[in-house]
C-alpha atoms as one frame of an Amber mdcrd trajectory, in Angstrom:
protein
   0.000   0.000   0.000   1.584   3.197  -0.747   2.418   5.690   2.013  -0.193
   8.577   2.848   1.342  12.031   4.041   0.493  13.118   7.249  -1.646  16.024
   6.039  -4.010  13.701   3.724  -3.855  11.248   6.484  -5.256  13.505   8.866
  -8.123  14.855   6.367  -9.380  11.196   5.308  -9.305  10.450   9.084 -11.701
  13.678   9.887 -13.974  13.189   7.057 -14.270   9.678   8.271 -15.135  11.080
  11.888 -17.481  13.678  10.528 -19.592  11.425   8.750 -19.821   8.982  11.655
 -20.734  12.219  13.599 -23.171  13.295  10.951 -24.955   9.295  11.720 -25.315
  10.028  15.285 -27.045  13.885  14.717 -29.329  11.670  11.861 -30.037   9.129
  14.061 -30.573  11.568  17.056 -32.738  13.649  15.350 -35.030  11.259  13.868
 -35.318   8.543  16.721 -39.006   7.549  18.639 -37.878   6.496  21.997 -36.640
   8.181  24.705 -33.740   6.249  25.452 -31.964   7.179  21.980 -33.483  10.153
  21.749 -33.148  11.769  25.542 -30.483   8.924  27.267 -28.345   9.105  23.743
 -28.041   5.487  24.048 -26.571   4.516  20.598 -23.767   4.507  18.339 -22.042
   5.128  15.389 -19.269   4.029  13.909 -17.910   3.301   9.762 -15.591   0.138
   9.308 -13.639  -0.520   6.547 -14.338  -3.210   3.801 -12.582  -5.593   5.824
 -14.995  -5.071   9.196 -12.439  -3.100  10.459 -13.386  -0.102  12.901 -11.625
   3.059  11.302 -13.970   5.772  12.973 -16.874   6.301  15.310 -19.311   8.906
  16.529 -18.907  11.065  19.341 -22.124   8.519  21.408 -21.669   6.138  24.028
 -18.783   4.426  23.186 -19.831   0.964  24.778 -21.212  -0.289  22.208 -18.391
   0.139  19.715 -16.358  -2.769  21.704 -19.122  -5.631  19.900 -18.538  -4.049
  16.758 -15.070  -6.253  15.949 -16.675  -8.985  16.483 -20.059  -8.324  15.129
 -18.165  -7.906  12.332 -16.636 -10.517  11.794 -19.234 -12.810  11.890 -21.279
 -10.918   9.609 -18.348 -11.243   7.355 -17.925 -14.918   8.112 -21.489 -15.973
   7.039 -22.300 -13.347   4.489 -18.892 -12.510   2.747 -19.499 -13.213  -0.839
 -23.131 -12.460  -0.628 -23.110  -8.772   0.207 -24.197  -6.331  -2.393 -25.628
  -2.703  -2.816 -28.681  -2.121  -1.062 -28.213  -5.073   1.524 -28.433  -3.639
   5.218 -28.103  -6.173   8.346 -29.686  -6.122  11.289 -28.338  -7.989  14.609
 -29.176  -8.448  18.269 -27.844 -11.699  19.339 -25.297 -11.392  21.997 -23.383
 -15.028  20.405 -22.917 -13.075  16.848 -21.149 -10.118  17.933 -24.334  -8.166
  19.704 -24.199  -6.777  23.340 -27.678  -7.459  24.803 -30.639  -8.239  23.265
 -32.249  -4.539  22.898 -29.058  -3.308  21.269 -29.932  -4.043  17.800 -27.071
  -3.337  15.373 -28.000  -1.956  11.489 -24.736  -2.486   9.115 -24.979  -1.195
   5.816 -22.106  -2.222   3.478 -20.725   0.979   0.946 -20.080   0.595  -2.691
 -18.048   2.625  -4.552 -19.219   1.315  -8.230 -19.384  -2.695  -7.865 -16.289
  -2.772  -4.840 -17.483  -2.674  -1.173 -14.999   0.310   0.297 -16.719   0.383
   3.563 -19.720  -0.465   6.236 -21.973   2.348   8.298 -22.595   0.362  11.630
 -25.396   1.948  14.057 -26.259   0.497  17.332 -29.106   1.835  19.314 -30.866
   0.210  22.211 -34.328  -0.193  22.231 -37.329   0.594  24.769 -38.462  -3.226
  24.204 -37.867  -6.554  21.957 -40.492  -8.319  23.632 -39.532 -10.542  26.346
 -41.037 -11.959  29.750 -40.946  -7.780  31.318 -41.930  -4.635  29.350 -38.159
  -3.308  28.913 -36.912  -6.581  27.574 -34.142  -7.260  30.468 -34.546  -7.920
  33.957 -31.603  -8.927  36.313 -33.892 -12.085  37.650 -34.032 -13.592  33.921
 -32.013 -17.260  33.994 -31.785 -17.658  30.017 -31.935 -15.627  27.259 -35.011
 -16.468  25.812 -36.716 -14.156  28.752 -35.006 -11.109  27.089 -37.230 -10.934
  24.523 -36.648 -11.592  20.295 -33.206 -13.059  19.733 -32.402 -12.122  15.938
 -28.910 -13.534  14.503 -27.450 -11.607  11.105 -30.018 -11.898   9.129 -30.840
  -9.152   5.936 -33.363  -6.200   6.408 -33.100  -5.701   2.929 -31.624  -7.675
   0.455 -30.524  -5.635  -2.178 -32.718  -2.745  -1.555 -35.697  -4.463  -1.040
 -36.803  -4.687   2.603 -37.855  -7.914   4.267 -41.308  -7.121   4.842 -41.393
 -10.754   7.085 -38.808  -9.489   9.201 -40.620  -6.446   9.630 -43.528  -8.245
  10.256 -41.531 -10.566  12.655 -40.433  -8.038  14.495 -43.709  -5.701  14.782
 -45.683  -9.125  15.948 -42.878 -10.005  18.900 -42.903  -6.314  20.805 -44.883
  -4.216  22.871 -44.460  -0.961  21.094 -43.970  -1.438  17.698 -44.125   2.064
  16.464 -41.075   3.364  18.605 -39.119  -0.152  18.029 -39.682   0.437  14.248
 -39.262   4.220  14.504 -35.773   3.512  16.045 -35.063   1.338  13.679 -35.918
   3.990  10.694 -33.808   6.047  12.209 -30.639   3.864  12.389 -31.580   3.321
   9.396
């Protein structure tokens, strides 16, 4: 790889950290809930084409440490069948998620026909159905308690959205039109 001067260097690297930022004030702006909306609770980050983390929004950085991860099994069970218009959605804490009402949305970027890059956003949400309104309670002894467990799996699939995910989704939670709201907006 050639070498980048430290001045070019240090204007890809704040581009890439203003459009992360410019996620989070998208996201911010146009989320349901309170808890992304008021709390802040969600995050932002672009990884390279690789899965790599190269920058991240100035959110709660928490969630950016299951983005590695997250990424990699993404990669691992979707590389080679990732095009424009895909986006992912995530939850499950054994494929790279935190907990299950931190749902990830990872949207692969195309320059032409070559992936370059992936927008990540992570927000958590009010409720993903569960045994309590809220999704998580301390007293829970398996997962299944927490509510809707969803592994990598494609919201859209090549810009056409999964309307039975959707539907999946809307069916297993208590508010649907903030869960879905949020969604939209990590959209």
């Amino acid at each position: 790889m050639p070498q980048i001067d430290p001045v070019t260097h240090q204007i890809i690297q704040s581009a890439l950290a203003s459009a992360a930022d410019e996620m989070a004030v998208g996201l911010h702006r146009t989320a349901r809930s309170t808890i992304v909306r008021d709390v802040l609770d969600f995050s932002t980050s672009i990884c390279d084409s690789r899965g790599q983390q190269i920058a991240q929004g100035v959110t709660i950085p928490l969630h950016m440490g299951s983005v590695p991860y997250a990424m990699e099994t993404l990669l691992k069970k979707y590389e080679g069948n990732i095009h424009p218009g895909d986006i992912f959605i995530l939850n499950d804490p054994f494929d790279g998620g935190m907990h299950l009402p931190d749902i990830f949305i990872v949207q692969p970027i195309f320059a032409g026909e070559q992936r370059i890059a992936f927008a990540v956003a992570t927000a958590h949400h009010l409720d993903v159905g569960g045994r309590l309104p809220g999704s998580s309670a301390c007293d829970n002894v398996e997962i299944f308690q927490d509510g809707l467990r969803i592994p990598w799996l494609k919201l859209y699939d090549r810009g056409q959205p999964s309307e039975a995910l959707f539907t999946l989704i809307r069916a297993n939670v208590r508010i649907p039109e903030m869960t879905l709201g949020d969604l939209q907006a990590e959209l």
